[in-house]
Amino acid sequence: MATFPAYPTHPGAPGGAPPAGPPRHPHWWQRWGRLPARGPRAWGRVRYGALTILLALAGLVILALVRRQTGTEGFLVGLGLAVLPVPLLLAAFRWLDRVEPGPWRNLLFAFAWGACAAALIAIVANSFATRWIATATADPSSADTLGATVIAPIVEESAKATAVLLVFLFRRRDFTGIVDGVVIAGVTATGFAFTENILYLGTAFGTDQLSGEHGLASVTAATFFVRVVMAPFAHPLFTVFTGIGFGIAALSAERRRLRRFLLPPAGLLLAMGMHAMWNGSSSFGEYGFFAVYGAFMVPAFGLLTFLVIWTRQRELRTVRAELPAYAVAGWLTPPEPYVLGSMRARRLARRYAAHHFGRAAARSVARYEACATSLAFLRHRGRSGRAGADFVVRERELLHELWRRREVARPSLAYAARVTAPAVPVPPPRPAYGPGYGPGYGPGYGYGYGYVPLQPSPRDGRPYPDPTAARPVYGPYRP
């Protein structure tokens, strides 16, 4: 376990200046064997290229399979209907990730894996297992039911969980808590549901073409209502349990190995159980689907929504609690911990930068906010005994990124601090007591309880406050 300084070094102190360039910390998979001296970046490009090719091939194969099963017209209809909930789901997961936004390439990989690789694995494995069960039992009806309630949840959730596992292992710096697990799992499941909805809606359209059904009584309308209107969140809801397991494992200290290894499989098993219950709801009777939907799906969705929003607010409180140490050390200005711990203030800072300095400045401010948030989380893990061996290296990288962008970011953050600083009313001045014995309420002698009028002070020559003047608005971060 790494140790870290009790207080950050001042940027002007010896050894505290930012490095000439961000130092790189080799990950464990970059040290496998004795690779030729091409550098980790070259091998990283090779890995990314190979992964892109594999996902592209999986996408072409899944495209051919879905088109062969639904037909060209059914494929186009299914595509047009299945794409409708995708922007809303992606926007919701991106909103959850706004406190410490992860790289777009992670989200792109997760969606592509769900839509291409996981969907291909599910189609091939489910078809093979269902046919094998039907042949072995000579009962196709039971084989379909068993395939939907047992085989499909195991295969599909395992395929989707692979994307979360890959990001957890190979993009560990971007996977630091529950929100990251929820976002990666949810985006992966959104991609998977997108491809699956194309298949189901396209097949339903082909069935309607053969039977001549149209309008609200058609199979296409019923399938659209169930999969897109009522339960567009079904697959994301299942896989989010796996993401939560990986997220809690990421928050666990390295010495708690049992928790780190058991929580992800536990989340996966819970996802499989929810998936199996949802798929088997149609076999629970005439109203089994609605019973499962109302008794399990909706409450689980509400509970998970509350959990992730609470976790998001907790992350903002962590930012406000950890960054003042860097402000005292000189890396940040005093208002910045408050601004960076408020989503409204951060949004105002980006808008101010875009309006006065251009879009490039707004992107620089957004990057500044993300690095400061990562720095706060890193220090929180260090104080909790959960820092990795690269704590010092990672801290210097983040401080370097902040220092590079301070000239553009600080004016915008200062403006946001002035706008969003909390207003605290100033109490009225204490009543003035005269030395006399009369009941006077004026400037003379007596037990006067009125305000003393404006006049020079006998001690320092400054006037007393005018009681008729407007009370000043208190802003703790006003310059």
XYZ file of C-alpha atoms in Angstrom:
479
model
C 0.000 0.000 0.000
C 1.358 3.373 -0.954
C 2.025 6.173 1.467
C 1.316 9.771 0.640
C 2.291 13.101 2.196
C 0.015 14.364 4.934
C -0.193 17.667 3.091
C 0.382 18.504 -0.579
C 3.597 20.278 -1.466
C 3.298 23.926 -2.450
C 3.925 24.407 -6.177
C 6.646 26.907 -5.444
C 8.417 24.771 -2.855
C 11.455 22.625 -3.666
C 10.289 19.480 -5.339
C 6.790 20.874 -5.730
C 7.036 22.274 -9.227
C 5.067 20.388 -11.834
C 7.140 18.011 -13.902
C 8.080 18.878 -17.452
C 5.623 16.288 -18.694
C 3.166 13.901 -17.084
C 5.082 10.801 -15.959
C 3.650 7.508 -17.079
C 3.129 4.568 -14.770
C 3.363 1.190 -16.531
C 0.422 -1.048 -15.805
C 0.918 -4.672 -14.929
C -0.188 -5.925 -18.334
C 2.379 -3.635 -19.977
C 5.167 -5.511 -18.180
C 4.264 -9.006 -19.360
C 7.430 -10.632 -20.597
C 10.228 -8.692 -22.225
C 8.524 -6.857 -25.030
C 10.714 -5.168 -27.640
C 11.578 -1.568 -26.929
C 8.706 -0.148 -28.914
C 7.194 1.557 -25.883
C 3.864 1.045 -24.137
C 2.107 3.521 -26.404
C 2.979 1.499 -29.507
C 1.706 -1.701 -27.937
C -1.361 0.162 -26.709
C -2.154 1.168 -30.298
C -1.729 -2.461 -31.373
C -4.200 -3.582 -28.696
C -6.715 -0.902 -29.609
C -6.402 -1.743 -33.299
C -6.923 -5.449 -32.682
C -9.925 -4.780 -30.457
C -11.451 -2.453 -33.052
C -11.056 -5.071 -35.772
C -12.642 -7.777 -33.608
C -15.621 -5.583 -32.716
C -16.065 -4.559 -36.359
C -16.056 -8.201 -37.474
C -18.566 -9.077 -34.736
C -20.750 -6.194 -35.896
C -20.710 -7.396 -39.502
C -21.589 -10.936 -38.461
C -24.432 -9.847 -36.168
C -25.730 -7.551 -38.923
C -25.841 -10.443 -41.387
C -27.541 -12.763 -38.871
C -30.241 -10.250 -37.889
C -30.907 -9.266 -41.484
C -31.227 -12.919 -42.544
C -33.741 -13.592 -39.776
C -35.856 -10.443 -40.190
C -35.418 -9.593 -43.854
C -34.293 -6.257 -45.208
C -37.603 -4.470 -44.630
C -38.027 -5.937 -41.157
C -34.447 -5.002 -40.307
C -35.009 -1.371 -41.300
C -38.273 -1.167 -39.353
C -36.675 -2.770 -36.293
C -33.685 -0.437 -36.548
C -35.883 2.658 -36.718
C -37.928 1.616 -33.682
C -35.065 0.211 -31.600
C -32.987 3.368 -31.830
C -35.638 5.520 -30.109
C -34.749 4.803 -26.430
C -30.980 4.711 -27.004
C -30.288 8.495 -26.806
C -32.356 8.829 -23.636
C -30.572 5.957 -21.895
C -27.121 7.138 -22.951
C -27.926 10.683 -21.816
C -29.068 9.376 -18.419
C -25.868 7.399 -17.875
C -23.741 10.280 -19.096
C -25.520 12.571 -16.623
C -24.629 10.187 -13.795
C -21.002 10.346 -14.910
C -20.755 14.155 -14.962
C -19.011 14.450 -11.581
C -15.931 12.578 -12.801
C -16.610 11.983 -16.501
C -14.838 8.998 -17.932
C -13.223 8.985 -21.385
C -15.552 8.678 -24.337
C -13.544 5.742 -25.655
C -14.606 3.662 -22.626
C -18.279 4.364 -23.293
C -17.841 3.745 -27.013
C -16.152 0.417 -26.287
C -18.897 -0.579 -23.838
C -21.698 0.217 -26.289
C -19.932 -1.509 -29.186
C -19.228 -4.573 -27.069
C -22.866 -4.835 -26.013
C -24.283 -4.226 -29.498
C -21.808 -6.427 -31.388
C -19.781 -8.910 -29.338
C -22.226 -9.638 -26.515
C -25.187 -9.844 -28.898
C -23.305 -12.233 -31.196
C -22.312 -14.467 -28.280
C -25.887 -14.486 -26.997
C -27.475 -15.342 -30.361
C -25.049 -18.155 -31.119
C -24.978 -19.645 -27.606
C -28.731 -19.376 -27.001
C -29.598 -20.951 -30.354
C -27.143 -23.787 -29.869
C -28.255 -24.508 -26.283
C -31.972 -24.399 -27.139
C -31.567 -26.757 -30.082
C -29.480 -29.149 -28.005
C -32.102 -29.210 -25.216
C -34.909 -29.727 -27.748
C -33.039 -32.624 -29.325
C -32.183 -34.205 -25.978
C -35.679 -33.903 -24.488
C -37.748 -34.171 -27.682
C -39.880 -31.320 -26.296
C -39.339 -28.060 -28.219
C -41.818 -26.112 -26.038
C -40.007 -26.954 -22.813
C -36.684 -26.274 -24.517
C -37.795 -22.734 -25.425
C -38.994 -22.052 -21.882
C -35.810 -23.430 -20.342
C -33.685 -21.514 -22.811
C -35.441 -18.231 -22.008
C -35.455 -18.589 -18.211
C -32.122 -20.342 -17.587
C -29.780 -20.321 -20.579
C -30.414 -16.777 -21.809
C -29.870 -15.009 -18.453
C -26.603 -16.881 -17.848
C -25.215 -16.354 -21.346
C -26.349 -12.769 -21.857
C -25.353 -11.425 -18.455
C -21.969 -13.148 -18.666
C -21.369 -11.676 -22.117
C -22.276 -8.176 -20.948
C -20.251 -8.529 -17.732
C -17.153 -9.227 -19.836
C -17.106 -5.586 -20.962
C -17.238 -4.379 -17.352
C -14.435 -6.776 -16.442
C -12.232 -5.580 -19.296
C -12.646 -1.924 -18.346
C -12.059 -2.814 -14.684
C -8.777 -4.564 -15.525
C -7.335 -2.529 -18.378
C -8.702 0.964 -17.650
C -8.359 0.804 -13.892
C -7.656 4.489 -13.445
C -11.015 5.321 -14.998
C -12.857 2.773 -12.829
C -12.821 4.122 -9.282
C -16.240 3.524 -7.758
C -19.885 2.552 -7.968
C -20.895 5.241 -10.453
C -18.228 4.103 -12.917
C -19.451 0.523 -12.660
C -23.065 1.582 -13.140
C -22.231 3.707 -16.189
C -20.090 1.093 -17.962
C -22.589 -1.683 -17.229
C -25.561 0.446 -18.249
C -24.019 1.571 -21.533
C -23.031 -2.012 -22.375
C -26.567 -3.227 -21.687
C -27.997 -0.359 -23.747
C -25.988 -1.511 -26.754
C -27.079 -5.107 -26.204
C -30.757 -4.136 -25.893
C -30.451 -2.048 -29.071
C -29.405 -5.069 -31.147
C -31.887 -7.382 -29.447
C -34.742 -4.946 -30.048
C -33.876 -4.822 -33.750
C -34.166 -8.591 -33.860
C -37.442 -8.802 -31.930
C -39.146 -5.859 -33.627
C -38.004 -6.949 -37.080
C -39.285 -10.479 -36.462
C -42.598 -9.107 -35.197
C -42.930 -6.969 -38.331
C -42.345 -10.043 -40.506
C -45.032 -11.905 -38.586
C -47.477 -9.052 -39.177
C -46.651 -9.065 -42.879
C -47.570 -12.734 -43.085
C -50.753 -12.449 -41.007
C -51.885 -9.110 -42.386
C -52.194 -7.442 -38.976
C -51.811 -3.655 -38.781
C -52.170 -0.865 -36.249
C -52.378 -1.267 -32.497
C -53.504 -4.875 -32.729
C -50.313 -5.930 -34.515
C -47.489 -7.932 -32.965
C -45.098 -5.105 -33.791
C -47.111 -2.612 -31.724
C -47.318 -5.011 -28.766
C -43.581 -5.762 -28.930
C -42.761 -2.056 -29.164
C -44.976 -1.245 -26.188
C -43.408 -3.902 -23.958
C -39.749 -3.525 -24.928
C -39.450 0.195 -25.736
C -42.245 1.946 -23.824
C -42.707 -0.111 -20.648
C -39.256 -1.557 -20.058
C -36.496 0.166 -22.034
C -34.431 -0.002 -18.846
C -34.746 -3.793 -18.393
C -31.342 -4.870 -19.690
C -29.512 -1.891 -18.134
C -31.235 -2.652 -14.830
C -30.006 -6.259 -14.826
C -26.414 -5.479 -15.775
C -26.159 -2.548 -13.359
C -26.088 -5.080 -10.509
C -22.884 -6.469 -12.017
C -21.492 -2.945 -12.325
C -22.271 -2.229 -8.677
C -20.370 -5.362 -7.663
C -17.314 -4.236 -9.600
C -17.721 -0.674 -8.282
C -17.706 -1.785 -4.634
C -14.700 -3.990 -5.408
C -12.926 -0.919 -6.821
C -13.639 0.965 -3.578
C -12.332 -1.878 -1.394
C -8.807 -1.776 -0.042
C -6.223 -4.065 -1.620
C -5.834 -5.983 1.621
C -9.484 -7.046 1.495
C -8.939 -9.563 -1.263
C -11.948 -11.711 -0.380
C -14.342 -8.800 -0.858
C -12.679 -7.744 -4.086
C -13.032 -11.227 -5.570
C -16.497 -12.128 -4.284
C -18.496 -8.950 -4.926
C -18.357 -8.958 -8.764
C -19.622 -12.581 -9.017
C -22.307 -11.775 -6.446
C -23.519 -8.849 -8.553
C -23.462 -11.058 -11.649
C -25.568 -13.722 -9.932
C -28.086 -11.093 -8.848
C -28.267 -9.799 -12.427
C -28.872 -13.324 -13.703
C -31.634 -13.853 -11.126
C -33.444 -10.637 -12.066
C -33.085 -11.472 -15.756
C -34.461 -14.993 -15.246
C -37.443 -13.665 -13.297
C -38.218 -11.145 -16.010
C -37.965 -13.693 -18.822
C -40.070 -16.209 -16.914
C -42.829 -13.740 -16.008
C -44.913 -14.784 -19.008
C -45.125 -18.337 -17.627
C -46.512 -17.187 -14.254
C -50.076 -16.918 -15.492
C -52.187 -14.351 -17.275
C -51.072 -11.458 -15.085
C -47.621 -12.776 -14.242
C -45.886 -10.210 -16.431
C -47.619 -7.273 -14.756
C -47.036 -8.765 -11.285
C -43.291 -9.095 -11.877
C -43.166 -5.661 -13.478
C -44.944 -3.945 -10.583
C -43.542 -5.958 -7.689
C -39.902 -6.283 -8.759
C -38.881 -4.261 -11.801
C -40.286 -0.863 -10.848
C -39.143 -0.993 -7.172
C -35.693 -2.225 -8.199
C -35.422 0.562 -10.755
C -36.443 3.162 -8.181
C -34.041 1.809 -5.579
C -31.104 1.765 -7.969
C -31.923 5.263 -9.186
C -31.926 6.543 -5.621
C -28.649 4.719 -4.915
C -26.757 6.150 -7.862
C -28.051 9.691 -7.273
C -27.073 9.445 -3.594
C -23.640 8.180 -4.641
C -23.315 11.109 -7.030
C -24.059 13.600 -4.259
C -21.602 11.795 -2.009
C -18.916 12.238 -4.643
C -19.565 15.985 -4.700
C -19.208 16.112 -0.907
C -15.909 14.242 -1.229
C -14.663 16.866 -3.675
C -15.534 19.687 -1.286
C -13.881 17.875 1.626
C -10.599 16.856 -0.038
C -9.641 19.776 -2.259
C -9.135 22.474 0.429
C -5.797 20.831 1.281
C -4.576 21.644 -2.227
C -5.992 25.162 -1.978
C -4.003 25.794 1.219
C -0.886 24.402 -0.451
C -1.281 26.809 -3.359
C -2.305 24.456 -6.144
C -5.894 25.760 -6.170
C -7.456 29.100 -5.330
C -9.634 29.279 -2.184
C -12.988 29.375 -4.033
C -12.250 26.353 -6.216
C -13.163 23.549 -3.748
C -16.630 25.056 -3.421
C -17.067 25.534 -7.175
C -15.799 22.071 -8.066
C -18.177 20.539 -5.527
C -21.238 22.081 -7.182
C -22.506 20.889 -10.562
C -24.281 24.210 -11.132
C -21.103 26.184 -10.478
C -19.088 23.925 -12.772
C -21.634 24.378 -15.540
C -21.513 28.166 -15.107
C -17.720 28.114 -15.309
C -17.786 26.215 -18.605
C -20.396 28.572 -20.046
C -18.399 31.609 -18.961
C -15.258 30.217 -20.589
C -17.101 29.383 -23.810
C -18.680 32.862 -23.983
C -15.544 34.890 -23.235
C -12.665 32.691 -24.432
C -14.136 30.219 -26.924
C -15.022 26.559 -27.074
C -11.430 25.431 -26.664
C -11.303 27.258 -23.332
C -14.566 25.614 -22.269
C -13.088 22.203 -23.018
C -9.998 23.157 -21.045
C -12.158 24.165 -18.075
C -14.061 20.881 -18.317
C -10.769 18.998 -18.296
C -9.613 21.059 -15.319
C -12.772 20.133 -13.422
C -12.363 16.445 -14.258
C -8.709 16.381 -13.134
C -9.530 18.185 -9.894
C -12.312 15.694 -9.193
C -9.988 12.767 -9.859
C -7.443 14.371 -7.554
C -10.009 14.627 -4.760
C -11.024 10.980 -5.168
C -7.377 9.924 -5.249
C -6.627 11.709 -1.989
C -9.780 10.292 -0.410
C -8.641 6.778 -1.290
C -5.226 7.534 0.139
C -6.631 8.786 3.425
C -8.859 5.698 3.594
C -5.939 3.325 3.101
C -7.044 2.321 -0.391
C -4.389 4.087 -2.470
C -2.496 2.045 -5.015
C 1.232 1.860 -5.513
C 1.086 4.677 -8.054
C -0.451 7.254 -5.715
C 2.405 9.765 -5.910
C 2.815 9.331 -9.662
C -0.872 9.766 -10.308
C -1.076 12.791 -8.005
C 1.759 14.499 -9.869
C 0.080 13.782 -13.200
C -3.176 15.377 -12.073
C -1.433 18.377 -10.507
C 0.489 18.854 -13.727
C -2.749 18.880 -15.713
C -4.267 21.445 -13.338
C -1.202 23.664 -13.448
C -1.182 23.675 -17.259
C -4.779 24.892 -17.447
C -4.880 27.286 -14.517
C -4.612 30.487 -16.589
C -7.803 29.675 -18.489
C -9.734 27.873 -15.764
C -9.255 30.173 -12.789
C -11.107 33.243 -14.142
C -14.062 31.082 -15.095
C -14.130 29.321 -11.734
C -13.829 32.650 -9.905
C -16.841 33.960 -11.813
C -18.838 30.846 -10.939
C -17.863 31.265 -7.287
C -19.127 34.861 -7.213
C -22.433 33.877 -8.811
C -23.177 30.773 -6.752
C -21.711 31.707 -3.360
C -24.347 31.229 -0.649
C -25.914 34.412 0.704
C -25.909 34.688 4.497
C -27.820 37.623 6.055
C -25.815 39.895 8.320
C -27.418 40.347 11.761
C -28.371 43.905 12.787
C -25.957 45.803 15.022
C -26.341 45.564 18.778
C -28.475 48.217 20.509
C -26.633 51.225 21.868
C -26.793 51.818 25.593
C -26.280 55.354 26.863
C -24.671 56.113 30.237
C -27.613 58.149 31.517
C -30.631 57.113 33.536
C -33.471 58.279 31.363
C -35.664 56.158 29.120
C -34.448 57.910 25.979
C -34.307 56.148 22.622
C -32.265 58.750 20.794
C -28.654 59.773 20.630
C -28.653 61.276 24.127
C -28.254 59.669 27.476
C -30.457 56.870 28.693
C -31.160 53.224 28.137
C -31.444 53.826 24.433
C -32.388 50.785 22.390
C -32.495 52.627 19.096
C -29.730 52.615 16.450
C -27.009 55.216 16.831
C -27.108 57.590 13.894
C -24.224 57.862 11.493
C -21.357 59.751 13.145
C -17.587 59.440 13.474
C -16.278 56.954 15.957
C -14.254 58.502 18.776
C -11.696 55.675 18.526
C -10.687 55.250 14.904
C -12.587 58.001 13.098
C -14.605 55.549 10.952
C -18.397 56.053 10.790
C -20.816 53.679 12.376
C -22.927 51.614 9.995
C -25.993 53.289 8.629
C -29.057 51.331 9.838
C -31.077 52.428 6.801
C -28.533 51.095 4.313
C -29.131 47.786 2.541
C -27.521 44.822 4.205
C -24.576 43.425 2.257
C -24.859 39.941 0.823
C -22.291 37.643 2.304
C -20.184 35.658 -0.187
C -17.385 33.620 1.335
C -15.619 33.316 -2.016
C -15.961 36.844 -3.286
C -12.580 38.458 -3.989
